């Protein structure tokens, strides 16, 4: 593991431990201006990650969800970190266990390294361009993961448990999905990366911090994430979309 990715993993694990402690004790929920929920776990996890990244790599700007939502947006260059300290806050609030810590490194719009950590299950995914993707649970030795080659006409799709867009079932059928598994957070990307699913179509709104780390892991495992325009795949999903407010278009994440 290269030193930068190792630091990203350490930051995610430390933030995850803080989230898990708050998860056990419970905390109040607030609602942000965009209508999404936020908790003390989001804020404290982000503070841990920001401290780690800015201490080690002060020259690299960090785009972090809670800071961005509060109007604190750094000047984005060709290289920046993209952070979602607690993806799946609703899962945290509803105690489903389906929430993650996400840290990605972006270079010229491409997510080249990423870490996704699920604190409740102690499940860690990480990967980097040209270095492969890996999975580890409960501190055990990491094992390499890769997207699977699906059986013809039998694609397993995965998608949001709570935010399926209208018409998703018909669109999924056109993609060749015969079985659909609902889950929450960036774990959807990781399940495609490890071969538990074949495709993750997303027809609803997402932000760059929701997807960057998961996309990095998936692409390191041999997958791809493509923008959807008029139901057609147009180009890879890229980052640093300042003029769009860091909002993503619809996309589809494929395994092998």
XYZ file of N, CA and C in Angstrom:
768
model
N 0.851 -1.181 0.000
C 0.000 0.000 0.000
C 0.895 1.242 0.000
N 0.631 2.161 -0.928
C 1.450 3.367 -0.961
C 1.161 4.228 0.270
N 2.109 5.096 0.673
C 1.957 5.849 1.929
C 0.698 6.706 1.990
N 0.315 7.345 0.867
C -0.878 8.182 0.896
C -2.125 7.348 1.129
N -2.243 6.232 0.435
C -3.396 5.366 0.624
C -3.422 4.804 2.035
N -2.249 4.482 2.562
C -2.174 3.989 3.941
C -2.699 5.032 4.917
N -2.351 6.300 4.720
C -2.858 7.358 5.585
C -4.363 7.504 5.441
N -4.878 7.400 4.219
C -6.323 7.481 3.996
C -7.042 6.357 4.735
N -6.466 5.157 4.710
C -7.054 4.024 5.439
C -7.056 4.302 6.937
N -5.944 4.787 7.457
C -5.856 5.072 8.893
C -6.873 6.131 9.311
N -7.041 7.163 8.461
C -8.005 8.218 8.767
C -9.432 7.672 8.780
N -9.739 6.802 7.817
C -11.075 6.213 7.754
C -11.354 5.320 8.968
N -10.361 4.543 9.379
C -10.539 3.673 10.545
C -10.726 4.485 11.823
N -9.952 5.555 11.958
C -10.072 6.397 13.152
C -11.440 7.086 13.188
N -11.862 7.609 12.034
C -13.187 8.231 11.964
C -14.277 7.202 12.227
N -14.091 6.004 11.711
C -15.071 4.946 11.924
C -15.207 4.556 13.378
N -14.103 4.541 14.101
C -14.162 4.223 15.531
C -14.961 5.279 16.288
N -14.795 6.555 15.896
C -15.563 7.632 16.528
C -17.052 7.484 16.214
N -17.362 7.173 14.965
C -18.754 6.979 14.564
C -19.375 5.825 15.348
N -18.643 4.736 15.484
C -19.181 3.565 16.178
C -19.436 3.863 17.647
N -18.578 4.673 18.260
C -18.791 5.040 19.658
C -20.060 5.869 19.815
N -20.277 6.803 18.889
C -21.493 7.627 18.945
C -22.714 6.782 18.614
N -22.557 5.845 17.681
C -23.647 4.939 17.296
C -24.137 4.153 18.511
N -23.196 3.723 19.338
C -23.565 2.964 20.526
C -24.259 3.820 21.574
N -23.804 5.075 21.714
C -24.351 5.954 22.738
C -25.619 6.671 22.283
N -25.751 6.873 20.958
C -26.883 7.618 20.420
C -26.604 9.112 20.400
N -27.262 9.818 19.491
C -27.088 11.267 19.394
C -28.292 11.878 18.687
N -28.411 13.175 18.793
C -29.522 13.884 18.167
C -29.289 14.045 16.672
N -30.389 14.253 15.947
C -30.334 14.455 14.501
C -30.817 15.853 14.157
N -30.116 16.505 13.242
C -30.526 17.809 12.734
C -30.809 17.678 11.239
N -31.419 18.704 10.674
C -31.716 18.718 9.242
C -30.996 19.907 8.607
N -30.218 19.637 7.555
C -29.482 20.692 6.861
C -30.412 21.457 5.918
N -29.895 22.527 5.342
C -30.697 23.360 4.450
C -31.202 22.590 3.235
N -30.440 21.580 2.790
C -30.874 20.804 1.631
C -31.871 19.709 1.995
N -32.252 19.631 3.272
C -33.231 18.650 3.712
C -32.652 17.326 4.153
N -31.356 17.145 4.020
C -30.733 15.884 4.423
C -30.368 15.926 5.901
N -30.314 14.760 6.558
C -30.009 14.740 7.984
C -28.509 14.842 8.253
N -28.166 15.324 9.427
C -26.774 15.375 9.862
C -26.746 15.124 11.365
N -25.688 14.488 11.831
C -25.548 14.181 13.255
C -24.163 14.601 13.736
N -23.976 14.501 15.041
C -22.663 14.778 15.622
C -21.620 13.806 15.087
N -22.035 12.607 14.718
C -21.095 11.633 14.162
C -20.525 12.120 12.832
N -21.366 12.717 11.984
C -20.880 13.274 10.720
C -19.783 14.306 10.984
N -20.062 15.216 11.892
C -19.146 16.342 12.125
C -17.839 15.890 12.775
N -17.938 15.020 13.759
C -16.724 14.595 14.448
C -15.864 13.700 13.566
N -16.490 12.858 12.751
C -15.727 12.027 11.827
C -15.016 12.896 10.788
N -15.711 13.906 10.280
C -15.080 14.793 9.291
C -13.897 15.533 9.904
N -14.040 15.983 11.139
C -12.940 16.699 11.793
C -11.700 15.814 11.909
N -11.896 14.545 12.230
C -10.773 13.608 12.329
C -10.084 13.451 10.980
N -10.865 13.250 9.942
C -10.299 13.038 8.606
C -9.574 14.288 8.111
N -10.188 15.448 8.300
C -9.559 16.693 7.859
C -8.232 16.924 8.572
N -8.200 16.659 9.860
C -6.950 16.841 10.615
C -5.861 15.926 10.078
N -6.205 14.688 9.821
C -5.232 13.721 9.299
C -4.711 14.147 7.925
N -5.608 14.469 7.010
C -5.206 14.787 5.644
C -4.436 16.098 5.578
N -4.913 17.103 6.297
C -4.266 18.415 6.217
C -2.918 18.453 6.929
N -2.746 17.613 7.925
C -1.446 17.529 8.584
C -0.412 16.890 7.669
N -0.813 15.831 6.990
C 0.135 15.094 6.151
C 0.298 15.694 4.762
N -0.784 16.280 4.210
C -0.759 16.773 2.823
C -1.420 18.151 2.758
N -0.776 19.105 3.400
C -1.346 20.451 3.491
C -1.526 21.103 2.129
N -0.743 20.671 1.139
C -0.802 21.279 -0.187
C -1.964 20.777 -1.038
N -2.666 19.729 -0.581
C -3.767 19.161 -1.359
C -5.088 19.606 -0.748
N -5.934 20.330 -1.493
C -7.219 20.763 -0.932
C -8.141 19.576 -0.652
N -9.055 19.782 0.280
C -10.007 18.727 0.664
C -11.428 19.245 0.465
N -12.170 18.555 -0.380
C -13.600 18.821 -0.539
C -14.335 17.845 0.377
N -14.915 18.353 1.466
C -15.577 17.508 2.461
C -17.039 17.910 2.590
N -17.899 16.932 2.722
C -19.343 17.184 2.652
C -19.828 18.243 3.634
N -19.533 18.076 4.918
C -20.124 18.983 5.902
C -19.567 20.399 5.765
N -18.285 20.528 5.467
C -17.734 21.850 5.205
C -18.386 22.469 3.972
N -18.526 21.668 2.910
C -19.122 22.182 1.675
C -20.560 22.625 1.903
N -21.323 21.849 2.665
C -22.715 22.198 2.936
C -22.823 23.463 3.790
N -21.754 23.756 4.532
C -21.720 24.980 5.343
C -21.139 26.154 4.560
N -20.829 25.943 3.270
C -20.329 27.015 2.421
C -18.824 27.143 2.376
N -18.103 26.231 3.022
C -16.636 26.269 3.044
C -16.102 25.343 1.953
N -15.923 25.909 0.766
C -15.498 25.116 -0.388
C -14.112 25.571 -0.817
N -13.136 24.677 -0.835
C -11.780 25.073 -1.203
C -11.660 25.313 -2.707
N -10.587 25.960 -3.093
C -10.293 26.114 -4.513
C -9.785 24.773 -5.031
N -10.547 24.190 -5.931
C -10.229 22.851 -6.432
C -9.254 22.940 -7.598
N -8.166 22.200 -7.503
C -7.208 22.121 -8.588
C -7.272 20.772 -9.279
N -6.186 20.388 -9.903
C -6.130 19.101 -10.598
C -6.097 17.923 -9.632
N -5.708 18.198 -8.383
C -5.565 17.128 -7.398
C -6.238 17.554 -6.097
N -7.156 16.743 -5.609
C -7.805 17.066 -4.331
C -8.372 15.802 -3.699
N -8.577 15.869 -2.395
C -9.255 14.799 -1.681
C -10.758 15.086 -1.689
N -11.552 14.025 -1.724
C -13.009 14.142 -1.688
C -13.513 13.243 -0.552
N -14.213 13.829 0.412
C -14.518 13.138 1.668
C -16.011 13.175 1.987
N -16.555 12.028 2.276
C -17.874 11.927 2.909
C -17.653 11.214 4.231
N -17.706 11.919 5.348
C -17.346 11.298 6.624
C -18.339 10.250 7.107
N -19.588 10.380 6.660
C -20.614 9.404 7.068
C -21.643 9.311 5.947
N -21.397 8.420 5.017
C -22.332 8.205 3.924
C -23.393 7.204 4.382
N -24.653 7.547 4.160
C -25.725 6.708 4.681
C -26.146 7.146 6.065
N -26.226 8.468 6.266
C -26.622 8.980 7.591
C -27.988 8.441 8.006
N -28.889 8.264 7.030
C -30.202 7.710 7.380
C -30.066 6.296 7.933
N -29.147 5.511 7.374
C -28.900 4.177 7.913
C -28.341 4.230 9.323
N -27.515 5.241 9.585
C -26.982 5.451 10.935
C -28.125 5.783 11.896
N -28.988 6.687 11.478
C -30.105 7.118 12.330
C -31.080 5.969 12.572
N -31.365 5.208 11.505
C -32.329 4.096 11.603
C -31.701 2.809 12.117
N -30.395 2.856 12.377
C -29.665 1.732 12.972
C -29.703 0.479 12.103
N -29.487 0.660 10.799
C -29.424 -0.480 9.880
C -28.004 -1.036 9.748
N -27.015 -0.269 10.178
C -25.622 -0.670 10.012
C -25.056 -0.342 8.649
N -25.900 0.166 7.734
C -25.466 0.425 6.355
C -25.011 1.882 6.211
N -23.836 2.161 6.739
C -23.245 3.486 6.606
C -21.731 3.334 6.523
N -21.077 4.297 5.877
C -19.664 4.159 5.576
C -18.919 5.479 5.727
N -17.607 5.349 5.874
C -16.675 6.468 5.797
C -16.017 6.406 4.421
N -15.924 7.554 3.747
C -15.423 7.569 2.364
C -14.363 8.640 2.163
N -13.210 8.224 1.659
C -12.113 9.150 1.353
C -11.557 8.771 -0.015
N -11.451 9.756 -0.904
C -10.925 9.505 -2.251
C -9.888 10.563 -2.605
N -8.966 10.184 -3.467
C -8.025 11.120 -4.072
C -8.405 11.277 -5.534
N -8.560 12.524 -5.962
C -8.926 12.835 -7.338
C -7.728 13.453 -8.047
N -7.443 12.987 -9.250
C -6.392 13.580 -10.081
C -6.948 13.802 -11.476
N -6.894 15.054 -11.925
C -7.435 15.461 -13.232
C -8.824 14.875 -13.476
N -9.661 14.978 -12.468
C -11.048 14.545 -12.575
C -11.296 13.070 -12.337
N -10.259 12.286 -12.166
C -10.402 10.831 -12.030
C -10.156 10.396 -10.591
N -11.024 9.551 -10.015
C -10.762 9.011 -8.683
C -9.703 7.910 -8.757
N -8.499 8.200 -8.320
C -7.378 7.276 -8.510
C -7.076 6.438 -7.277
N -7.641 6.797 -6.128
C -7.467 6.005 -4.910
C -8.671 6.246 -4.017
N -9.078 5.213 -3.306
C -10.254 5.374 -2.465
C -10.302 4.383 -1.324
N -10.968 4.809 -0.247
C -11.180 3.972 0.927
C -12.649 4.062 1.313
N -13.266 2.915 1.544
C -14.638 2.831 2.046
C -14.610 1.931 3.273
N -15.055 2.462 4.406
C -15.044 1.687 5.640
C -16.425 1.686 6.258
N -16.941 0.477 6.549
C -18.238 0.305 7.206
C -17.985 0.014 8.688
N -18.139 1.008 9.570
C -17.769 0.821 10.982
C -18.551 -0.267 11.699
N -19.854 -0.392 11.406
C -20.666 -1.333 12.168
C -20.260 -2.781 11.919
N -19.853 -3.095 10.683
C -19.418 -4.452 10.352
C -17.903 -4.592 10.344
N -17.192 -3.499 10.627
C -15.723 -3.489 10.617
C -15.189 -3.994 9.279
N -15.829 -3.581 8.204
C -15.483 -4.041 6.865
C -14.823 -2.902 6.103
N -13.618 -3.154 5.619
C -12.808 -2.142 4.955
C -12.556 -2.525 3.500
N -12.787 -1.573 2.609
C -12.430 -1.713 1.201
C -11.491 -0.577 0.832
N -10.497 -0.868 0.025
C -9.639 0.199 -0.478
C -9.026 -0.234 -1.808
N -8.595 0.746 -2.579
C -7.995 0.424 -3.864
C -7.375 1.650 -4.482
N -6.506 1.425 -5.462
C -5.851 2.517 -6.166
C -5.563 2.081 -7.593
N -5.537 3.053 -8.461
C -5.254 2.801 -9.869
C -3.915 2.083 -10.012
N -3.908 1.021 -10.775
C -2.720 0.205 -11.053
C -2.212 -0.572 -9.843
N -2.933 -0.518 -8.704
C -2.509 -1.254 -7.516
C -3.516 -2.324 -7.102
N -4.721 -2.309 -7.685
C -5.735 -3.284 -7.350
C -6.623 -2.836 -6.206
N -7.609 -3.684 -5.893
C -8.576 -3.400 -4.830
C -8.532 -4.518 -3.803
N -8.848 -4.163 -2.539
C -8.702 -5.105 -1.438
C -9.848 -4.948 -0.445
N -10.049 -6.018 0.332
C -11.093 -6.047 1.355
C -10.499 -6.662 2.621
N -10.849 -6.106 3.776
C -10.403 -6.668 5.052
C -11.519 -6.493 6.071
N -11.646 -7.454 6.970
C -12.676 -7.390 8.004
C -12.045 -7.608 9.382
N -12.457 -6.772 10.334
C -12.021 -6.909 11.726
C -10.500 -6.952 11.867
N -9.795 -6.180 11.059
C -8.350 -6.100 11.189
C -7.597 -7.287 10.614
N -8.296 -8.217 9.961
C -7.629 -9.366 9.357
C -6.799 -8.925 8.152
N -5.947 -9.812 7.683
C -5.115 -9.500 6.527
C -5.997 -9.196 5.327
N -5.668 -8.175 4.545
C -6.481 -7.839 3.373
C -6.384 -8.911 2.295
N -7.476 -9.074 1.543
C -7.497 -9.999 0.423
C -7.882 -9.230 -0.838
N -7.280 -9.579 -1.973
C -7.623 -8.875 -3.213
C -9.047 -9.196 -3.651
N -9.705 -8.237 -4.256
C -11.049 -8.439 -4.796
C -11.056 -7.998 -6.253
N -12.005 -8.537 -7.007
C -12.135 -8.177 -8.420
C -13.579 -8.380 -8.845
N -14.005 -7.586 -9.816
C -15.341 -7.743 -10.375
C -15.461 -9.104 -11.038
N -16.635 -9.682 -11.007
C -16.845 -10.986 -11.608
C -17.346 -10.841 -13.038
N -17.221 -11.910 -13.789
C -17.828 -11.983 -15.111
C -19.219 -12.578 -14.936
N -20.273 -11.822 -15.222
C -21.627 -12.308 -14.932
C -22.093 -13.380 -15.913
N -23.056 -14.157 -15.455
C -23.689 -15.133 -16.337
C -24.570 -14.390 -17.345
N -24.588 -14.860 -18.566
C -25.362 -14.201 -19.622
C -26.839 -14.165 -19.247
N -27.433 -12.958 -19.350
C -28.863 -12.816 -19.096
C -29.273 -12.963 -17.659
N -28.319 -12.855 -16.737
C -28.648 -13.031 -15.318
C -27.848 -12.044 -14.475
N -28.030 -10.766 -14.741
C -27.304 -9.741 -14.007
C -27.935 -9.497 -12.640
N -27.091 -9.400 -11.628
C -27.540 -8.991 -10.304
C -27.305 -7.489 -10.189
N -28.385 -6.749 -9.983
C -28.299 -5.307 -9.811
C -28.385 -4.944 -8.350
N -27.821 -3.798 -8.015
C -27.879 -3.303 -6.647
C -28.212 -1.823 -6.696
N -28.935 -1.346 -5.713
C -29.333 0.056 -5.727
C -29.794 0.524 -4.372
N -30.232 1.756 -4.326
C -30.610 2.398 -3.079
C -31.822 1.735 -2.434
N -31.736 1.570 -1.147
C -32.854 1.009 -0.392
C -33.987 2.018 -0.249
N -33.637 3.314 -0.152
C -34.627 4.324 0.203
C -34.910 5.348 -0.888
N -34.075 5.407 -1.952
C -34.182 6.525 -2.870
C -34.253 6.075 -4.333
N -35.020 5.050 -4.619
C -35.180 4.585 -5.995
C -36.014 5.590 -6.781
N -35.511 5.992 -7.941
C -36.216 6.960 -8.774
C -37.389 6.296 -9.484
N -38.389 7.103 -9.827
C -39.538 6.586 -10.559
C -39.080 5.994 -11.896
N -39.585 4.829 -12.225
C -39.218 4.172 -13.476
C -37.975 3.316 -13.387
N -37.417 3.173 -12.188
C -36.175 2.409 -12.037
C -36.338 0.951 -12.454
N -37.467 0.343 -12.120
C -37.666 -1.073 -12.441
C -37.614 -1.312 -13.943
N -38.263 -0.440 -14.716
C -38.252 -0.598 -16.171
C -36.846 -0.385 -16.731
N -36.151 0.614 -16.229
C -34.788 0.866 -16.689
C -33.871 -0.294 -16.350
N -34.012 -0.836 -15.140
C -33.187 -1.966 -14.735
C -33.422 -3.171 -15.626
N -34.662 -3.389 -16.002
C -34.978 -4.502 -16.886
C -34.281 -4.349 -18.230
N -34.235 -3.112 -18.736
C -33.561 -2.876 -20.014
C -32.052 -3.122 -19.936
N -31.493 -2.965 -18.731
C -30.067 -3.242 -18.556
C -29.783 -4.740 -18.478
N -30.817 -5.556 -18.350
C -30.631 -7.000 -18.245
C -30.584 -7.499 -16.818
N -31.029 -6.676 -15.866
C -31.020 -7.073 -14.457
C -32.192 -8.020 -14.185
N -31.880 -9.196 -13.650
C -32.918 -10.172 -13.330
C -33.131 -10.328 -11.817
N -32.193 -9.838 -11.033
C -32.322 -9.862 -9.580
C -31.815 -8.536 -9.047
N -32.562 -7.937 -8.105
C -32.183 -6.629 -7.584
C -32.025 -6.719 -6.067
N -30.904 -6.209 -5.563
C -30.592 -6.233 -4.137
C -30.530 -4.796 -3.623
N -31.396 -4.404 -2.692
C -31.345 -3.041 -2.150
C -30.363 -2.939 -0.990
N -29.621 -1.858 -0.962
C -28.763 -1.552 0.180
C -28.517 -0.050 0.188
N -27.750 0.419 1.144
C -27.523 1.851 1.291
C -26.039 2.164 1.267
N -25.710 3.434 1.069
C -24.359 3.991 1.137
C -23.479 3.493 -0.017
N -22.200 3.818 0.064
C -21.246 3.455 -0.989
C -20.909 1.977 -1.001
N -21.482 1.198 -0.096
C -21.294 -0.250 -0.132
C -21.768 -0.837 -1.460
N -22.652 -0.130 -2.158
C -23.142 -0.619 -3.452
C -21.983 -0.767 -4.441
N -21.117 0.234 -4.500
C -19.938 0.142 -5.370
C -19.057 -1.041 -4.959
N -18.887 -1.211 -3.656
C -17.987 -2.253 -3.151
C -18.527 -3.649 -3.433
N -19.838 -3.812 -3.403
C -20.419 -5.114 -3.703
C -20.234 -5.479 -5.171
N -20.255 -4.483 -6.043
C -19.933 -4.755 -7.455
C -18.439 -5.060 -7.578
N -17.604 -4.328 -6.838
C -16.152 -4.533 -6.902
C -15.749 -5.928 -6.442
N -16.442 -6.483 -5.458
C -16.067 -7.795 -4.927
C -16.774 -8.944 -5.641
N -17.676 -8.622 -6.580
C -18.360 -9.666 -7.323
C -19.647 -10.152 -6.703
N -20.169 -9.446 -5.692
C -21.459 -9.816 -5.115
C -22.623 -9.346 -5.981
N -22.377 -8.373 -6.843
C -23.373 -7.848 -7.773
C -22.649 -7.468 -9.059
N -23.430 -7.222 -10.111
C -22.853 -6.948 -11.422
C -22.968 -5.498 -11.858
N -24.005 -4.816 -11.386
C -24.251 -3.462 -11.888
C -25.022 -2.652 -10.851
N -24.670 -1.370 -10.765
C -25.344 -0.434 -9.867
C -25.785 0.769 -10.697
N -27.054 0.808 -11.124
C -27.550 1.986 -11.844
C -28.088 3.021 -10.867
N -27.791 4.280 -11.137
C -28.271 5.338 -10.242
C -28.963 6.412 -11.071
N -30.270 6.527 -10.895
C -31.075 7.481 -11.653
C -31.472 8.699 -10.818
N -31.104 8.712 -9.549
C -31.441 9.827 -8.680
C -30.230 10.696 -8.403
N -30.406 11.762 -7.616
C -29.322 12.706 -7.356
C -28.254 12.139 -6.428
N -27.002 12.457 -6.715
C -25.879 12.175 -5.820
C -24.897 13.334 -5.923
N -24.028 13.424 -4.937
C -22.960 14.413 -4.936
C -21.623 13.698 -5.116
N -20.606 14.454 -5.471
C -19.300 13.846 -5.731
C -18.766 13.082 -4.532
N -18.980 13.607 -3.312
C -18.462 12.920 -2.132
C -19.215 11.614 -1.858
N -20.421 11.465 -2.423
C -21.161 10.208 -2.260
C -20.530 9.067 -3.052
N -19.852 9.389 -4.138
C -19.467 8.365 -5.111
C -17.967 8.195 -5.322
N -17.154 9.187 -4.979
C -15.746 9.186 -5.381
C -14.967 7.983 -4.852
N -15.065 7.718 -3.554
C -14.297 6.617 -2.972
C -14.770 5.269 -3.507
N -16.083 5.083 -3.581
C -16.617 3.829 -4.104
C -16.216 3.603 -5.548
N -16.246 4.660 -6.354
C -15.830 4.528 -7.748
C -14.358 4.154 -7.845
N -13.515 4.762 -6.998
C -12.089 4.431 -7.016
C -11.859 2.953 -6.714
N -12.570 2.430 -5.714
C -12.427 1.008 -5.362
C -12.914 0.134 -6.511
N -14.072 0.481 -7.077
C -14.634 -0.315 -8.165
C -13.714 -0.334 -9.375
N -13.203 0.819 -9.765
C -12.340 0.856 -10.943
C -11.021 0.139 -10.685
N -10.517 0.179 -9.456
C -9.309 -0.574 -9.119
C -9.560 -2.082 -9.195
N -10.839 -2.479 -9.031
C -11.211 -3.898 -9.101
C -11.581 -4.336 -10.516
N -11.482 -3.433 -11.480
C -11.747 -3.792 -12.872
C -13.068 -3.310 -13.424
N -13.819 -2.487 -12.665
C -15.104 -1.993 -13.128
C -15.009 -0.618 -13.759
N -16.161 -0.032 -14.040
C -16.213 1.310 -14.616
C -17.520 1.978 -14.203
N -17.521 3.308 -14.234
C -18.715 4.087 -13.895
C -18.941 5.075 -15.027
N -20.119 4.980 -15.663
C -20.402 5.752 -16.869
C -21.592 6.672 -16.665
N -21.486 7.898 -17.196
C -22.588 8.848 -17.179
C -23.699 8.354 -18.090
N -24.948 8.506 -17.637
C -26.102 8.179 -18.466
C -26.759 9.461 -18.969
N -26.927 9.560 -20.272
C -27.656 10.666 -20.891
C -28.659 10.069 -21.872
N -29.948 10.331 -21.604
C -31.001 9.761 -22.450
C -30.860 8.242 -22.554
N -30.577 7.639 -21.390
C -30.473 6.179 -21.263
C -29.238 5.593 -21.963
N -28.351 6.429 -22.478
C -27.145 5.949 -23.152
C -25.912 6.275 -22.306
N -24.934 5.371 -22.333
C -23.675 5.615 -21.631
C -22.799 6.528 -22.487
N -22.394 7.667 -21.903
C -21.708 8.676 -22.697
C -20.218 8.794 -22.402
N -19.857 8.823 -21.126
C -18.469 9.082 -20.746
C -18.277 8.651 -19.301
N -17.036 8.458 -18.866
C -16.804 8.124 -17.453
C -17.244 9.248 -16.522
N -17.708 8.885 -15.346
C -18.077 9.860 -14.330
C -16.811 10.494 -13.780
N -16.764 11.832 -13.813
C -15.572 12.542 -13.384
C -15.890 13.571 -12.291
N -14.840 14.173 -11.722
C -14.953 14.954 -10.499
C -14.347 16.348 -10.641
N -14.742 17.228 -9.710
C -14.328 18.618 -9.767
C -15.306 19.464 -10.545
N -16.584 19.070 -10.536
C -17.625 19.758 -11.311
C -18.125 20.982 -10.530
N -17.265 21.977 -10.416
C -17.571 23.164 -9.618
C -18.823 23.865 -10.130
N -18.919 24.048 -11.438
C -20.049 24.782 -12.013
C -21.378 24.076 -11.785
N -21.343 22.771 -11.566
C -22.557 22.004 -11.292
C -22.810 21.863 -9.798
N -22.030 22.560 -8.984
C -22.195 22.445 -7.537
C -21.801 21.082 -7.009
N -20.916 20.384 -7.745
C -20.423 19.054 -7.390
C -21.513 17.990 -7.433
N -22.589 18.266 -8.179
C -23.651 17.274 -8.363
C -23.281 16.334 -9.496
N -23.631 15.074 -9.331
C -23.395 14.075 -10.372
C -24.616 13.933 -11.274
N -24.396 13.612 -12.547
C -25.514 13.203 -13.392
C -25.899 11.760 -13.075
N -26.946 11.262 -13.712
C -27.270 9.844 -13.582
C -26.088 9.023 -14.093
N -25.909 7.833 -13.517
C -24.779 7.004 -13.940
C -25.106 5.538 -13.766
N -24.258 4.702 -14.346
C -24.350 3.258 -14.128
C -22.948 2.741 -13.837
N -22.820 1.985 -12.748
C -21.551 1.403 -12.345
C -21.559 -0.071 -12.708
N -20.609 -0.469 -13.535
C -20.535 -1.832 -14.034
C -19.366 -2.594 -13.411
N -19.548 -3.895 -13.261
C -18.441 -4.764 -12.944
C -17.717 -5.111 -14.240
N -17.321 -6.357 -14.361
C -16.530 -6.754 -15.515
C -17.397 -6.944 -16.750
